[in-house]
XYZ file of C-alpha atoms in Angstrom:
307
model
C 0.000 0.000 0.000
C 1.312 3.458 -0.854
C 2.555 5.455 2.120
C 2.053 8.596 0.030
C -1.652 7.834 -0.037
C -1.651 7.489 3.735
C -0.062 10.929 4.056
C -2.685 12.452 1.783
C -5.407 11.045 4.005
C -4.068 12.937 7.016
C -5.849 16.074 8.097
C -4.596 19.605 7.544
C -5.047 21.162 10.951
C -3.431 24.265 12.447
C -2.894 24.969 16.116
C -0.832 24.284 19.222
C -1.231 21.390 21.638
C 0.118 21.603 25.185
C 1.079 17.989 25.715
C 1.920 16.638 29.152
C 4.709 14.310 28.056
C 4.883 11.061 30.044
C 8.118 9.554 31.330
C 9.719 6.686 29.472
C 9.409 7.900 25.886
C 11.344 10.407 23.801
C 9.926 13.756 22.714
C 9.737 12.485 19.132
C 7.804 9.386 20.217
C 5.381 11.618 22.114
C 5.045 13.848 19.045
C 4.300 10.910 16.747
C 1.660 9.538 19.113
C -0.067 12.914 19.288
C 0.154 13.290 15.526
C -1.496 9.888 15.012
C -4.271 10.739 17.451
C -5.057 13.930 15.516
C -4.289 12.253 12.164
C -2.380 15.449 11.391
C -0.536 16.010 8.154
C 2.233 18.161 9.644
C 3.527 18.474 13.215
C 6.643 19.344 15.185
C 7.620 19.798 18.822
C 9.363 22.808 20.326
C 12.266 21.559 22.419
C 13.215 18.041 23.423
C 12.687 16.517 26.838
C 14.751 13.519 27.934
C 12.856 10.202 28.162
C 13.077 10.507 31.962
C 11.406 13.921 31.894
C 7.710 14.742 32.003
C 5.674 17.877 31.518
C 5.058 20.616 29.036
C 5.878 19.761 25.428
C 4.177 22.238 23.076
C 3.370 20.553 19.773
C 2.735 22.668 16.682
C 0.397 21.450 13.951
C 0.245 22.772 10.389
C 0.920 26.494 10.059
C 1.946 26.688 13.715
C 5.164 24.847 12.817
C 6.337 28.104 11.224
C 6.504 29.574 14.725
C 8.140 26.610 16.450
C 11.587 28.232 16.275
C 10.262 31.103 18.375
C 9.265 28.653 21.127
C 12.602 26.858 20.847
C 14.311 30.153 21.699
C 12.105 30.820 24.728
C 12.928 30.481 28.420
C 11.887 27.345 30.316
C 10.972 26.532 33.918
C 11.620 23.108 35.471
C 11.089 21.230 38.710
C 14.075 18.994 39.375
C 14.747 16.179 41.826
C 18.198 14.657 42.261
C 19.938 12.182 44.495
C 23.156 13.332 46.100
C 26.051 10.947 46.592
C 25.805 9.069 43.296
C 26.899 10.210 39.837
C 25.879 8.376 36.672
C 27.154 8.088 33.105
C 24.180 10.023 31.738
C 23.623 12.473 34.600
C 20.244 10.908 35.333
C 18.819 7.655 36.668
C 18.894 6.014 33.227
C 22.690 5.741 33.339
C 25.074 3.515 35.258
C 26.550 4.700 38.554
C 30.125 5.762 37.797
C 31.011 7.717 40.950
C 30.032 7.876 44.602
C 30.815 10.388 47.321
C 29.737 11.042 50.875
C 27.004 13.634 51.365
C 28.014 16.373 53.793
C 25.644 17.587 56.458
C 23.712 20.397 54.805
C 21.006 22.781 55.906
C 18.656 24.870 53.759
C 20.652 28.046 54.323
C 23.850 26.449 53.024
C 22.068 25.049 49.965
C 20.395 28.400 49.215
C 23.780 30.095 49.393
C 25.224 27.693 46.806
C 22.193 27.959 44.518
C 22.532 31.747 44.462
C 26.038 31.453 43.001
C 24.581 29.922 39.827
C 22.259 32.845 39.058
C 22.956 34.958 36.007
C 25.012 34.325 32.900
C 27.427 31.417 32.869
C 29.163 29.008 30.512
C 28.071 25.382 30.427
C 29.661 22.434 28.629
C 26.970 20.200 27.052
C 27.034 16.564 28.233
C 28.129 13.667 26.050
C 24.641 12.219 26.415
C 22.938 14.945 24.375
C 21.430 15.336 20.908
C 24.131 17.725 19.664
C 25.679 16.546 16.392
C 29.409 15.962 15.972
C 31.070 14.065 13.133
C 27.632 13.485 11.624
C 26.315 11.671 14.695
C 24.471 12.621 17.864
C 26.751 12.887 20.878
C 24.750 10.262 22.749
C 25.398 7.828 19.887
C 29.130 8.442 20.142
C 28.954 8.083 23.925
C 27.282 4.691 23.570
C 30.136 3.673 21.266
C 32.590 4.557 24.008
C 33.854 7.723 22.330
C 34.584 10.979 24.123
C 34.390 14.247 22.152
C 35.558 17.653 23.332
C 32.606 20.063 23.510
C 32.649 23.832 23.482
C 31.062 25.655 26.406
C 27.856 27.534 25.662
C 26.586 30.696 27.298
C 23.377 30.132 29.294
C 21.327 32.237 31.684
C 19.847 31.110 34.998
C 17.075 33.545 35.918
C 15.849 31.912 39.123
C 16.926 28.914 41.196
C 14.923 28.035 44.295
C 15.269 25.197 46.772
C 12.037 23.209 46.972
C 12.973 20.517 49.494
C 15.943 18.723 50.981
C 15.721 15.391 52.777
C 19.188 13.893 52.472
C 20.153 12.540 50.012
C 17.180 13.808 47.927
C 17.354 17.434 46.806
C 14.687 19.187 44.739
C 14.739 22.645 43.240
C 12.911 24.807 40.708
C 14.662 26.860 38.060
C 13.948 29.195 35.169
C 16.629 29.230 32.497
C 17.453 30.171 28.940
C 17.324 27.826 25.974
C 20.140 25.321 25.697
C 20.487 24.774 29.438
C 21.213 21.159 30.382
C 19.585 20.609 33.760
C 21.571 17.407 34.359
C 24.839 19.337 34.044
C 23.543 22.138 36.279
C 22.572 19.587 38.946
C 26.053 18.038 38.778
C 27.683 21.459 39.105
C 25.488 22.312 42.092
C 26.394 19.021 43.770
C 30.086 19.663 43.155
C 29.756 23.034 44.906
C 28.031 21.242 47.791
C 30.974 18.845 48.058
C 29.464 15.727 46.509
C 28.120 14.202 43.285
C 24.573 13.678 42.038
C 22.250 12.541 39.277
C 18.753 13.676 38.289
C 15.999 11.281 39.365
C 12.982 13.290 38.171
C 12.496 16.283 35.893
C 9.302 18.094 34.963
C 8.963 21.063 32.623
C 6.417 23.534 33.943
C 6.737 26.526 31.602
C 7.896 27.051 28.011
C 7.720 30.608 26.695
C 4.165 31.925 27.136
C 2.780 28.507 28.101
C 2.414 27.207 31.643
C 1.000 24.061 33.241
C -2.602 25.183 32.819
C -4.160 23.408 29.851
C -1.662 20.567 29.561
C -3.222 17.342 28.271
C -2.062 13.752 28.590
C -2.029 11.251 25.744
C -4.814 9.376 27.522
C -6.985 12.502 27.575
C -6.349 12.989 23.867
C -7.396 9.405 23.142
C -10.597 9.978 25.075
C -11.323 13.173 23.111
C -10.711 11.353 19.829
C -13.309 8.779 20.811
C -15.791 11.642 21.155
C -15.093 12.879 17.609
C -12.744 15.155 15.684
C -14.530 18.337 16.756
C -14.004 17.439 20.417
C -10.356 16.704 19.728
C -9.727 19.873 17.708
C -11.298 22.040 20.408
C -8.272 21.210 22.575
C -5.900 23.081 20.252
C -4.784 26.632 20.937
C -4.759 29.111 18.026
C -1.516 29.534 16.090
C -0.846 33.006 17.497
C -0.916 31.687 21.090
C 2.834 31.146 20.727
C 3.358 34.911 20.390
C 1.035 36.420 22.983
C 3.964 37.944 24.881
C 5.190 39.671 21.675
C 4.040 43.242 20.805
C 1.080 43.425 18.417
C 0.615 45.584 15.306
C -2.488 45.936 13.121
C -2.539 46.654 9.390
C -5.257 48.025 7.176
C -6.258 46.070 4.088
C -3.892 47.855 1.686
C -0.863 47.631 3.998
C -1.591 43.975 4.681
C -1.653 43.293 0.936
C 1.890 44.603 0.474
C 3.180 42.777 3.552
C 1.728 39.474 2.321
C 3.681 40.024 -0.905
C 6.948 40.254 0.999
C 7.303 44.032 1.322
C 8.235 45.934 4.465
C 5.483 48.396 5.428
C 5.163 51.501 7.563
C 2.869 50.991 10.562
C 1.884 53.920 12.828
C 2.779 53.465 16.528
C 4.744 50.269 15.847
C 7.532 49.338 18.305
C 10.954 50.717 17.467
C 12.723 47.356 17.409
C 12.334 43.614 17.881
C 9.739 41.059 16.859
C 6.033 41.790 16.374
C 2.918 39.728 15.761
C 0.896 41.050 12.862
C -2.873 41.218 12.375
C -5.310 42.779 9.958
C -7.829 45.195 11.454
C -10.402 42.436 10.996
C -8.497 40.377 13.578
C -6.982 37.924 11.102
C -3.536 36.795 12.196
C -0.938 37.252 9.456
C 2.213 36.011 11.162
C 5.408 37.230 12.710
C 7.404 40.262 11.645
C 10.421 42.263 12.686
C 11.112 45.966 12.914
C 13.718 47.051 10.340
C 16.338 49.761 10.911
C 14.130 52.277 9.090
C 11.230 51.517 11.432
C 9.179 49.537 8.923
C 7.615 46.166 9.708
C 9.278 43.377 7.723
C 7.510 40.034 7.218
C 9.414 37.176 8.832
C 7.103 34.143 9.093
C 3.718 34.609 7.456
C 0.825 32.274 8.158
C -1.503 31.014 5.445
C -5.234 30.689 5.817
C -5.660 32.181 9.270
C-alpha cells in the first residue's frame, strides 16, 4: 500500500497542543503519538525533553510549525529532583553509577547560598549524552560507542533557582533558564559546589515561553477526546498566534496587509521601534510574525496562510 496515499489522508489542521509528556518515551515518540491521534498532516515539537522527563511539550500542527523556532528560543521553567552521593554516566537515573561520594551535612541556608552562586550568565559544557551533532552523529550515539568528544562551552542564563525541598540525600529545586540549558549538568555542578556528586531522578517542565502548566493534556486525555469525535479533539488546540502572545502586536489596514503578504516591508503607525512583532489585519486575522527594520518599517518574517 502506498505510504504517500496514507499521508494524503491525514488532516490539515493548524494549532498548538500543550502535551503533558509522560516519562519513558522520547519527545519524538510523544510527538508521533499525538500526531497519530489527531491524524495530522504536519507536526513538530518545540524543544526536546529527555525520556526521563515529564511535563510541558508544546506541539505545533500545520501552520503553527512556522513559529516553532520562536518557542525553541524561549525560556523554560523546570522542577528537578536529584539524588546526592551518586553520579551516573548520563547524569540521570537512566545511566550507570560511575562515581560515589559522601554527602556532607547540609542545611537549607547552606544550599540556598550555593544555589545563588549559579544565578545569572554562565558558561556550560553540554554533556556527552545529548542530541548535539558531531562528526555526523548525535553525541549520545558516540557516547554509547565509548567515544569521548571535546565540547565547546555555551553561554546560558539562569534567571531563578529556588530550593524546593531537601531530605538527604534527595534534593529538589525549581529553576527558570534560557534555551540550551542542560539541567543534568547544572545539577552536577550544584552538587560539586556542595561537596558531593549527584544525578537527576525526576524532571518536569512547567513553563515554556508563554505557556504554563494550565491546559496541559495527557495522551490518555487525547485518546478519550478522539473517541468523542474530531470536533471534540480539535477544540483542545490553541490558536496559532498563542505562541506569540507575549510579543508586541501591530495591526494593518487592508492595503498595507496586501503589500506585507507580498513580501514588502510596510510603515505601521505606533509600531515598536525594534524587535519582533505579531501582525494582524484590522479584521483580527492573524498574518504572522514580523520584525522591525532599521528604518522603522515592519518586515515580514514568518507569514501564516489561511488564518
